[in-house]
Amino acid sequence: MIRKRIFFGLLAMVLCYIAYLLYIFVLSPKTNLQSIYLIPKDAVFVIESDQPVESWKKISQSDAWNHLNKNDYFATLTENIQKVDTIFNNNHKLFEFFDGRSLFISIHMVSPKDYGIFYVLDLKRIAKLKLLKTYLNTLLDEGYTLSKRNYHDHEILEIYDRSSKETMYMAFVKNQLIASYTHSLVEAAIDQYKEPYLGRNLNFLEINKKVGYEDLFRLYLQYDFLDDYYKRFSNKPADWIKNTSENFLFSGFSFDLDGNGAITANGFTNIGFDNENYLEALQKSGTAKRTIPKIAPKRTALYISYGFDGFAKFYENFETVQKENNTVQFENYRAGIEKVEKFLKIDVKENFVNWIGDEIALLQIKSDLSKGENDLALVLKVNDINSAKTNLDFVLKQIKKKTPVKFKAVNYNDHYINFLSIKGFFKILLGKRFENFDKPYFTMIDDYVVFSNNPNTLKSMIDGYLIEETLSTSGDFIDFNKKFDSESSLFAYSNIPVLYDNMYALADRGTKNQLRKNKDFIICFPQVGFQLTPEDNLFESKLVVDYQDIEKVKTKAQFENSSKLNTVLHSGNDEITDAVFKLRPIYPTDLNAKRFAKSYSNGSIRFEVELKDGLKHGRYREYYKDGTEKITGRFKKDEQVGTWKYHDSQGKPVHKKKF
């Protein structure tokens, strides 16, 4: 009888507990709160995953992640993520129980040079179980202590790590578990959950609805706070960061990681009401196939392509958008165009706009002809090369009539290099993004007109095109380019090892030390690409980051360096033969100059030569470091003529040759 009472008593308790669970998980009112409501409004980045455990396993086991974690800076950057992983490292069963529940991770600037990471995990109905908070104690060994405090009617759990002397702050807000190593972020989430910011921001919701959910994780970027995040790395304001923050509102991407370590992100971006006018004009002007890789050198560090149904359509939209958005700005723009037209007696639309095709591009190139300089080129695809030539010849003729500039075209490998002496023309025509092309040189390569302030950039592009060393012949670029749509409005591509070389050549001593230290962790992502394509009133966006084993990247770079164009240089052999008169090629940056010279590192003149129309023409003198004459002779139209003399270190002539 007693046994029956005990049995039925236990049975009643079990049934009551089952009824309690049934009420909690089935019958109780649904008062779930969306995770996004708890993200503090100043988030720079927000990461979302529906399978956080599986996603983390895939990322943490990837070659790219393991390689980057060997880098001190990257390890510091991700230390908060690593701390969370450590806490749950020995509790996989509990953590896996949470898998399938939405996890948000957001990054916030909490001081000018420091950031905080905030976590939100959707527990759904299990958050109602009182035992859950109690069970958190079992996660902690003797290395941690747990304390509690109240904040605005919410209990905050403080988990103190005795070894690191740091505290993780946690709280339950309805069905959400929130956590951070920065207490102010947890408190900000509690303060705002009834009046959320991101969860009610229409611009964010517009992007959120468009981003897919089938991939590894999603990432959202709020551009309002991007410049604040950038200040963590540099006190110097960057124009491109400032422009990006002003022109875009939000981007959202769904990320995936393939077996080779390449990261692919597909998503959408919306633009701000005060964006630069060319973005809105691009959004209205269609797309085009990318063809400029046909002439872009293989050693291109950065290729930014703008595509449209036709440049004339883009230009019309560009004018319309300016007129609608800012009447004063439009009037200033038209005044600048009219001033040029009136002075030179040209028609900008007829003599420029109408012959430009469906793609223009900016190139940053590592050139062998101009060391330590940032070589930039503006490339215009043309509808009709003959029309382009006719109109540009007309403009050059008008320039000669109206200005004192007297420039004769220079023939370089059967390509003529001319000089467009219209100050600030491209800035007037296309905005400040093109202000670097001030009174540029230009040439025609295939069906393209190429402009650059440095004539050596044009020579480098001509050389690359003639020997078929272009992006279109690069197997790596071809394969990488296939990961994007063939047509786009904006496409940005970077060859990171080449970009690294460019950055290093221009950096100061301190920056060079940092670049050298982190080189392996920079160039292991050898190719990065980004694409924007119009989609309704948004831009469909795609980002691809390629990863390769660092030794493979280095081997490939060494091979490319050894196979590049080599020039015949004076080798300095002890035997004095006619070979001493095989001079180094020279590449003057001013084709109007009358003289060109190069110096040794100690400042003394290495050689000097007279010029005419960009060609060596007149006296040539080369010197030893102490200033003693080494080689003397004359040029005529770039050819050595007359008697040339070679002098020993005492200045005595020891060898002659007549040309």
XYZ file of C-alpha atoms in Angstrom:
659
model
C 0.000 0.000 0.000
C 2.825 2.359 0.954
C 4.676 1.459 -2.244
C 1.583 2.292 -4.281
C 1.292 5.673 -2.580
C 4.960 6.430 -3.295
C 4.548 5.290 -6.904
C 1.418 7.368 -7.491
C 3.018 10.318 -5.704
C 6.036 10.187 -7.988
C 3.789 9.702 -11.001
C 1.779 12.781 -10.036
C 4.986 14.825 -9.719
C 6.172 13.649 -13.162
C 2.782 14.447 -14.684
C 2.817 17.890 -13.099
C 6.309 18.547 -14.487
C 5.183 17.340 -17.931
C 2.155 19.610 -17.694
C 4.468 22.475 -16.732
C 6.686 21.777 -19.761
C 3.608 21.439 -21.962
C 2.420 24.837 -20.792
C 5.862 26.411 -21.244
C 6.499 25.048 -24.735
C 2.993 24.772 -26.195
C 0.257 26.594 -24.330
C 1.903 29.682 -22.827
C 1.473 32.958 -24.720
C 4.180 33.672 -27.296
C 5.959 36.815 -26.185
C 9.171 36.221 -28.121
C 11.406 39.185 -28.783
C 13.386 39.481 -32.017
C 17.157 39.304 -31.527
C 17.802 42.344 -33.707
C 15.787 44.519 -31.279
C 18.546 44.114 -28.706
C 21.502 45.118 -30.903
C 22.693 48.569 -29.699
C 22.138 51.156 -32.419
C 25.826 52.035 -32.998
C 26.759 48.608 -34.412
C 29.341 48.810 -37.194
C 29.084 45.125 -38.146
C 26.375 42.597 -37.312
C 26.911 38.866 -37.907
C 23.942 36.479 -37.881
C 23.846 32.674 -37.989
C 21.063 30.104 -37.614
C 23.594 27.289 -37.052
C 26.232 29.001 -34.886
C 27.981 25.813 -33.710
C 28.260 24.248 -37.151
C 29.208 27.582 -38.704
C 31.892 28.179 -36.082
C 33.305 24.682 -36.601
C 33.562 25.238 -40.333
C 35.256 28.612 -39.923
C 37.605 27.633 -37.074
C 38.760 24.493 -38.925
C 39.480 26.307 -42.203
C 43.058 26.773 -43.397
C 42.545 30.520 -43.737
C 41.416 30.950 -40.110
C 44.246 28.794 -38.751
C 46.776 30.729 -40.811
C 45.444 34.107 -39.663
C 45.426 33.087 -36.005
C 49.230 32.847 -36.152
C 49.227 36.615 -36.626
C 49.431 38.615 -33.375
C 47.197 41.421 -34.644
C 44.460 39.089 -35.926
C 44.579 37.024 -32.728
C 44.046 40.232 -30.733
C 41.210 41.255 -33.045
C 39.384 37.965 -32.418
C 40.306 37.443 -28.765
C 36.750 38.039 -27.519
C 35.414 35.386 -29.878
C 38.135 33.013 -28.665
C 37.165 33.708 -25.032
C 33.552 32.691 -25.667
C 34.794 29.550 -27.384
C 36.938 28.741 -24.316
C 34.031 29.111 -21.877
C 31.917 26.639 -23.834
C 34.822 24.466 -25.000
C 34.106 21.709 -22.496
C 30.311 21.957 -22.786
C 29.667 20.959 -26.388
C 26.433 19.137 -25.572
C 24.881 22.231 -24.046
C 26.249 24.458 -26.791
C 24.974 22.098 -29.492
C 21.588 22.175 -27.796
C 21.572 25.891 -28.603
C 22.437 25.185 -32.285
C 19.579 25.880 -34.656
C 18.815 29.016 -32.653
C 19.590 32.427 -34.073
C 22.871 33.957 -32.886
C 23.808 37.591 -33.511
C 27.286 39.034 -32.958
C 27.792 42.784 -33.306
C 30.873 45.021 -33.150
C 30.713 48.494 -31.595
C 33.280 51.225 -30.985
C 33.350 51.807 -27.218
C 36.245 54.317 -27.359
C 38.190 55.992 -30.187
C 40.703 53.104 -30.255
C 38.789 50.159 -28.814
C 35.777 48.103 -29.780
C 33.409 45.770 -27.966
C 31.663 42.608 -29.155
C 28.028 41.921 -28.237
C 26.219 38.561 -28.473
C 22.500 37.754 -28.673
C 21.270 34.141 -28.638
C 17.581 33.354 -29.189
C 16.642 30.702 -26.616
C 13.006 30.700 -27.724
C 10.718 29.070 -25.143
C 13.471 27.385 -23.101
C 14.300 30.854 -21.739
C 11.192 30.448 -19.553
C 12.732 27.546 -17.667
C 13.936 28.851 -14.288
C 16.436 25.990 -14.145
C 18.344 27.409 -17.122
C 19.885 30.293 -15.176
C 20.764 27.947 -12.343
C 22.397 25.495 -14.764
C 24.845 28.206 -15.858
C 26.706 27.559 -12.600
C 27.633 24.086 -13.856
C 29.475 25.663 -16.792
C 31.955 27.296 -14.469
C 34.927 25.621 -12.835
C 37.044 26.980 -10.008
C 38.665 29.455 -12.421
C 35.471 31.508 -12.584
C 33.205 33.242 -10.088
C 29.588 34.203 -10.647
C 27.941 37.313 -9.209
C 24.639 39.076 -9.907
C 23.321 42.626 -9.965
C 20.092 44.343 -11.035
C 19.908 46.888 -13.824
C 16.576 48.476 -14.794
C 14.546 45.475 -13.566
C 16.841 42.961 -15.286
C 19.336 40.682 -13.578
C 22.873 40.874 -15.005
C 25.121 37.861 -14.356
C 28.813 38.710 -14.051
C 31.219 35.840 -14.807
C 34.703 36.757 -13.604
C 37.721 34.937 -15.063
C 40.369 34.771 -12.320
C 43.239 34.089 -14.745
C 42.555 36.867 -17.283
C 40.914 39.158 -14.694
C 38.137 39.921 -17.175
C 34.387 39.735 -16.738
C 31.685 38.539 -19.111
C 28.293 40.163 -18.548
C 25.130 38.174 -19.329
C 21.400 38.811 -19.030
C 18.087 37.261 -20.079
C 15.675 39.596 -21.840
C 12.500 37.599 -22.478
C 13.570 34.808 -24.847
C 17.005 36.283 -25.567
C 20.334 35.627 -23.881
C 22.658 38.642 -24.271
C 26.349 38.762 -23.404
C 29.459 40.912 -23.764
C 32.810 41.652 -22.162
C 31.735 45.316 -22.260
C 29.121 46.016 -19.600
C 27.864 49.175 -21.330
C 26.722 47.147 -24.359
C 24.596 44.817 -22.218
C 23.116 47.830 -20.454
C 22.473 49.612 -23.779
C 20.584 46.550 -25.026
C 18.381 46.498 -21.900
C 17.744 50.241 -22.237
C 16.583 50.104 -25.836
C 14.767 46.790 -26.304
C 11.340 48.421 -25.965
C 12.303 51.088 -28.515
C 14.689 49.247 -30.868
C 16.726 51.044 -33.518
C 17.984 48.538 -36.121
C 14.891 46.356 -35.859
C 12.728 49.341 -36.825
C 15.101 51.043 -39.272
C 13.412 50.809 -42.679
C 16.711 51.020 -44.542
C 18.120 48.094 -42.557
C 14.916 46.077 -42.911
C 14.992 46.637 -46.672
C 18.385 44.919 -46.826
C 17.552 42.298 -44.208
C 14.557 41.039 -46.191
C 16.633 40.600 -49.361
C 19.563 38.675 -47.869
C 19.348 34.885 -48.130
C 19.490 32.478 -45.171
C 20.871 29.347 -46.750
C 24.588 29.995 -46.256
C 27.134 29.892 -43.437
C 26.289 33.256 -41.876
C 25.060 36.750 -42.731
C 26.933 39.990 -42.228
C 25.427 43.479 -42.145
C 27.420 46.683 -42.349
C 26.099 50.034 -41.093
C 28.079 52.688 -42.963
C 27.234 55.538 -40.556
C 29.811 54.178 -38.103
C 32.412 52.850 -40.555
C 34.605 55.951 -40.314
C 34.601 55.649 -36.492
C 35.819 52.050 -36.834
C 38.541 53.089 -39.302
C 39.952 55.584 -36.762
C 41.012 52.596 -34.659
C 43.677 51.877 -37.265
C 44.646 55.363 -38.409
C 44.330 58.923 -37.147
C 44.511 60.180 -40.715
C 41.068 60.455 -42.342
C 40.789 58.446 -45.561
C 38.745 60.014 -48.347
C 37.431 56.671 -49.570
C 36.195 55.767 -46.067
C 34.529 59.157 -45.667
C 32.900 58.895 -49.103
C 31.724 55.346 -48.402
C 30.171 56.337 -45.075
C 28.348 59.239 -46.702
C 27.155 57.424 -49.824
C 25.877 54.071 -48.518
C 23.397 53.162 -45.779
C 23.554 49.395 -45.198
C 24.995 46.332 -46.873
C 23.913 42.798 -46.116
C 25.703 39.631 -47.276
C 25.179 35.909 -46.887
C 28.599 34.233 -46.611
C 29.831 30.815 -47.554
C 33.238 29.130 -47.432
C 34.213 26.668 -50.167
C 36.608 23.739 -49.902
C 39.509 25.827 -51.184
C 39.088 28.482 -48.498
C 37.567 31.123 -50.773
C 34.924 33.275 -49.079
C 31.908 34.214 -51.204
C 29.349 36.780 -50.085
C 26.128 37.639 -51.923
C 23.883 40.451 -50.814
C 22.461 43.925 -51.316
C 23.415 47.542 -50.634
C 21.267 50.670 -50.461
C 22.506 54.182 -51.086
C 21.901 57.314 -49.012
C 19.832 60.295 -49.993
C 22.937 62.484 -49.944
C 25.087 60.062 -51.936
C 27.521 61.193 -54.597
C 25.525 61.684 -57.753
C 27.448 59.177 -59.860
C 26.154 56.283 -57.672
C 22.536 57.175 -58.297
C 23.306 57.753 -61.969
C 24.996 54.333 -62.138
C 21.948 52.740 -60.514
C 19.781 54.092 -63.335
C 22.149 53.389 -66.235
C 22.223 49.618 -66.672
C 25.249 47.317 -66.819
C 28.006 46.264 -69.199
C 30.463 43.423 -69.746
C 34.006 43.973 -68.524
C 36.456 44.135 -71.428
C 39.195 46.467 -70.180
C 41.195 43.466 -68.814
C 42.099 43.043 -72.500
C 44.606 45.911 -72.104
C 45.004 46.151 -68.291
C 48.518 44.932 -67.391
C 48.885 41.640 -65.570
C 50.614 43.625 -62.813
C 47.459 45.659 -62.147
C 47.082 46.144 -58.402
C 43.568 47.629 -58.502
C 40.943 47.628 -61.269
C 37.705 49.573 -60.717
C 35.214 49.245 -63.564
C 32.097 51.351 -64.172
C 29.651 49.794 -66.622
C 26.444 51.097 -68.219
C 24.211 50.583 -71.233
C 26.186 53.438 -72.781
C 28.246 56.322 -71.446
C 25.916 58.854 -73.113
C 23.013 57.411 -71.088
C 25.062 57.528 -67.879
C 26.133 61.120 -68.582
C 22.515 62.173 -69.161
C 21.460 60.510 -65.887
C 24.449 62.073 -64.114
C 23.328 65.553 -65.185
C 19.681 64.868 -64.314
C 20.511 63.543 -60.837
C 22.717 66.557 -60.093
C 19.970 68.930 -61.229
C 17.345 67.193 -59.072
C 19.499 66.771 -55.946
C 21.382 70.038 -55.773
C 20.511 72.941 -58.051
C 23.478 75.057 -56.936
C 25.915 72.216 -57.492
C 24.435 71.542 -60.918
C 24.741 75.198 -61.915
C 28.404 75.226 -60.852
C 28.981 72.026 -62.796
C 27.378 73.437 -65.949
C 29.320 76.687 -65.538
C 32.584 74.692 -65.469
C 31.648 72.772 -68.626
C 30.534 75.933 -70.437
C 33.749 77.719 -69.487
C 35.851 74.966 -71.093
C 33.594 74.841 -74.156
C 33.686 78.611 -74.637
C 37.444 78.920 -74.161
C 38.395 76.075 -76.512
C 35.375 76.345 -78.818
C 34.502 72.682 -78.408
C 31.331 70.743 -77.571
C 31.895 68.365 -74.654
C 29.060 66.003 -75.622
C 30.071 65.835 -79.264
C 33.839 65.818 -78.806
C 33.984 63.547 -75.715
C 30.771 61.976 -74.482
C 29.393 60.563 -77.719
C 32.399 58.391 -78.617
C 32.827 56.817 -75.161
C 31.396 53.280 -74.973
C 29.865 51.204 -72.178
C 32.798 50.918 -69.745
C 35.312 53.197 -68.087
C 37.865 52.078 -65.507
C 40.473 53.279 -63.050
C 43.674 51.231 -62.853
C 46.443 51.285 -60.279
C 49.467 49.544 -61.743
C 52.826 48.329 -60.519
C 55.069 49.596 -63.287
C 58.656 48.579 -63.928
C 59.247 51.937 -65.590
C 58.519 54.256 -62.633
C 59.694 52.799 -59.347
C 58.199 53.958 -56.065
C 55.311 55.803 -57.681
C 51.580 55.235 -57.643
C 50.812 54.651 -61.328
C 47.185 55.493 -62.150
C 45.372 55.200 -65.463
C 41.877 56.127 -66.652
C 40.675 53.853 -69.448
C 37.728 54.698 -71.713
C 36.268 52.065 -73.977
C 35.187 53.680 -77.265
C 32.270 53.084 -79.618
C 34.342 53.908 -82.687
C 38.115 54.344 -82.493
C 38.159 56.520 -85.632
C 35.543 58.861 -84.162
C 37.532 59.043 -80.929
C 40.720 59.885 -82.839
C 39.024 62.526 -84.987
C 37.440 64.293 -81.999
C 40.553 64.128 -79.818
C 42.664 65.489 -82.694
C 40.197 68.375 -82.980
C 40.438 69.085 -79.234
C 44.256 69.019 -79.387
C 44.162 71.438 -82.313
C 41.966 73.822 -80.307
C 44.296 73.558 -77.307
C 47.268 74.545 -79.483
C 45.336 77.554 -80.760
C 44.257 78.782 -77.325
C 47.207 77.919 -75.075
C 50.987 78.335 -75.205
C 51.459 74.566 -74.870
C 53.417 73.224 -77.834
C 53.558 69.461 -77.616
C 54.451 67.068 -80.392
C 53.065 63.526 -80.167
C 55.668 60.942 -79.108
C 55.745 57.612 -80.939
C 56.314 54.705 -78.573
C 56.195 51.247 -80.169
C 53.838 52.521 -82.896
C 51.478 54.082 -80.335
C 51.326 57.880 -80.205
C 51.354 59.571 -76.794
C 49.657 62.994 -76.702
C 49.143 65.641 -74.026
C 45.657 66.862 -73.016
C 46.381 70.262 -71.488
C 42.920 71.030 -70.033
C 43.351 71.601 -66.307
C 40.851 69.706 -64.145
C 38.797 68.528 -67.134
C 37.925 65.079 -65.794
C 37.075 66.458 -62.354
C 34.654 68.879 -64.050
C 33.221 66.147 -66.274
C 32.943 63.241 -63.810
C 33.460 64.608 -60.301
C 36.244 64.673 -57.734
C 36.864 60.912 -57.947
C 38.748 61.660 -61.174
C 40.609 64.759 -60.010
C 43.972 62.958 -60.096
C 43.947 63.182 -63.899
C 44.961 66.802 -64.252
C 46.427 67.697 -67.665
C 47.077 64.032 -68.488
C 48.930 62.296 -71.316
C 46.898 59.839 -73.389
C 47.295 57.141 -76.004
C 45.085 54.677 -77.881
C 45.444 50.929 -77.342
C 43.137 48.722 -79.372
C 39.581 50.086 -78.842
C 40.469 52.084 -75.742
C 41.750 55.562 -74.926
C 44.058 55.572 -71.903
C 44.871 58.673 -69.822
C 47.563 59.095 -67.168
C 49.528 61.924 -65.594
C 52.660 59.809 -66.053
C 53.622 58.921 -69.657
C 55.587 55.931 -68.320
C 52.319 54.373 -67.157
C 51.124 54.500 -70.773
C 54.406 53.007 -71.988
C 54.090 50.191 -69.454
C 50.550 49.441 -70.652
C 51.636 49.494 -74.294
C 54.466 47.050 -73.505
C 52.136 44.703 -71.611
C 49.567 44.736 -74.392
C 52.143 44.023 -77.117
C 53.597 41.005 -75.318
C 50.114 39.840 -74.180
C 50.878 40.251 -70.471
C 47.392 41.464 -69.514
C 44.666 40.494 -67.046
C 42.771 38.774 -69.854
C 45.709 36.345 -70.285
C 46.096 35.682 -66.556
C 44.694 32.273 -65.607
C 44.203 33.367 -61.995
C 42.195 36.435 -63.000
C 40.130 34.500 -65.554
C 39.134 31.875 -62.950
C 38.447 34.496 -60.294
C 36.407 36.678 -62.651
C 34.114 33.702 -63.394
C 32.864 33.868 -59.800
C 31.075 37.137 -60.652
C 28.318 38.077 -63.069
C 29.806 38.974 -66.447
C 27.985 42.338 -66.400
C 27.897 44.915 -63.613
C 27.564 48.593 -62.783
C 30.580 48.648 -60.510
C 33.307 46.038 -60.234
C 36.417 46.360 -58.068
C 39.260 43.851 -58.274
C 42.547 43.791 -56.385
C 45.637 41.649 -56.798
C 46.760 41.827 -53.160
C 50.462 40.816 -53.567
C 50.886 43.505 -56.240
C 48.943 46.032 -54.159
C 51.220 45.163 -51.236
C 54.297 45.971 -53.365
C 52.760 49.320 -54.345
C 51.922 50.175 -50.725
C 55.367 49.151 -49.525
C 57.158 51.284 -52.131
C 55.248 54.386 -50.982
C 55.248 53.745 -47.211
C 57.359 55.468 -44.565
C 59.876 53.489 -42.483
C 57.476 52.664 -39.633
C 54.733 51.481 -41.978
C 57.234 49.413 -43.964
C 58.230 47.592 -40.778
C 54.586 46.762 -40.062
C 53.991 45.659 -43.650
C 57.037 43.378 -43.601
C 55.937 41.857 -40.295
C 52.429 41.094 -41.568
C 53.173 40.344 -45.220
C 52.326 36.632 -45.012
C 48.964 37.448 -43.452
C 48.117 40.027 -46.115
C 49.093 38.292 -49.356
C 47.568 34.920 -48.386
C 44.346 36.427 -49.793
C 45.794 37.048 -53.280
C 42.585 38.163 -55.011
C 39.630 40.182 -53.742
C 36.641 41.289 -55.797
C 33.471 43.303 -55.207
C 30.529 43.846 -57.560
C 27.414 46.055 -57.594
C 24.506 45.424 -59.980
C 21.221 47.415 -60.020
C 18.265 45.597 -58.421
C 15.090 47.697 -58.141
C 16.188 50.687 -56.045
C 19.117 48.768 -54.504
C 22.443 47.387 -55.620
C 22.792 43.616 -55.643
C 26.230 43.081 -54.130
C 28.826 40.320 -54.292
C 32.134 39.975 -52.474
C 34.686 37.200 -53.077
C 37.914 36.791 -51.112
C 40.303 34.127 -52.387
C 42.644 32.240 -50.036
C 45.796 30.375 -51.007
C 48.589 28.736 -49.066
C 51.232 31.391 -48.451
C 54.063 29.333 -49.972
C 52.067 28.912 -53.180
C 51.465 32.671 -53.335
C 55.176 33.398 -52.840
C 56.264 30.874 -55.471
C 53.859 32.334 -58.003
C 55.006 35.892 -57.253
C 58.667 34.900 -57.700
C 57.881 33.284 -61.047
C 56.024 36.358 -62.264
C 58.856 38.652 -61.192
C 61.421 36.552 -63.034
C 59.361 36.438 -66.244
C 58.664 40.158 -66.515
C 60.102 42.354 -69.272
C 63.835 42.715 -68.878
C 65.779 45.534 -70.396
C 69.375 45.464 -71.536
C 71.347 47.240 -68.845
C 74.975 48.185 -68.508
C 76.366 45.381 -66.335
C 79.556 47.069 -65.224
C 81.870 44.232 -66.362
C 85.583 44.851 -65.894
C 86.298 44.106 -69.582
C 85.863 47.351 -71.504
C 84.044 46.609 -74.768
C 81.404 48.309 -76.899
C 78.844 46.848 -74.456
C 79.549 49.739 -72.069
C 77.592 51.982 -74.464
C 74.395 49.913 -74.130
C 72.684 52.427 -71.876
C 69.815 51.997 -69.483
C 66.448 53.010 -70.969
C 65.189 56.321 -69.605
C 61.588 57.251 -68.978
C 61.053 61.004 -68.422
C 57.808 61.847 -66.636
C 57.483 65.203 -68.432
C 57.533 64.844 -72.199
C 57.726 68.645 -72.553
C 60.953 68.854 -70.570
C 64.222 69.950 -72.238
C 66.406 67.885 -69.908
C 66.167 64.691 -67.886
C 68.478 63.590 -65.080
C 68.777 60.870 -62.434
C 70.730 61.027 -59.184
C 72.565 58.582 -56.921
C 71.315 58.032 -53.375
C 73.945 60.526 -52.151
C 72.366 63.249 -54.303
C 75.075 63.503 -56.965
C 74.057 63.356 -60.635
C 74.101 59.856 -62.141
C 73.338 60.916 -65.707
C 71.763 63.800 -67.595
C 70.514 64.057 -71.172
C 68.892 66.692 -73.353
C 65.368 66.028 -74.650
C 63.180 67.091 -77.538
C 59.536 66.042 -77.793
C 60.091 63.426 -75.104
C 62.990 61.824 -76.999
C 66.693 61.847 -76.182
C 68.123 64.546 -78.443
C 71.424 66.272 -77.685
C 74.273 65.843 -75.193
C 74.412 62.816 -72.821
C 76.692 62.658 -69.765
C 77.004 59.884 -67.182
C 79.040 60.202 -63.952
C 80.649 58.155 -61.199
C 79.366 58.745 -57.655
C 82.135 61.249 -56.980
C 81.088 63.359 -59.976
C 83.811 62.202 -62.384
C 82.641 61.817 -65.999
C 82.030 58.196 -67.027
C 80.313 58.219 -70.464
C 79.776 61.080 -72.901
C 78.077 61.244 -76.301
C 75.163 62.621 -78.271
C 71.642 61.506 -79.269
C 69.593 62.478 -82.291
C 65.900 61.578 -82.219
C 66.517 58.895 -79.578
C 69.423 57.309 -81.494
C 73.091 57.407 -80.439
C 75.182 59.328 -83.008
C 78.775 60.486 -83.435
C 81.675 59.395 -81.229
C 80.969 58.125 -77.708
C 83.647 57.974 -75.005
C 84.012 55.839 -71.878
C 86.191 57.197 -69.037
C 87.919 55.411 -66.169
C 87.422 56.441 -62.549
C 90.123 59.099 -62.960
C 88.227 60.711 -65.862
C 90.656 59.481 -68.520
C 89.063 58.309 -71.852
C 89.825 54.583 -72.211
C 87.347 53.438 -74.899
C 85.626 54.962 -77.915
C 82.926 53.950 -80.363
C 81.563 55.717 -83.425
C 77.844 55.323 -84.153
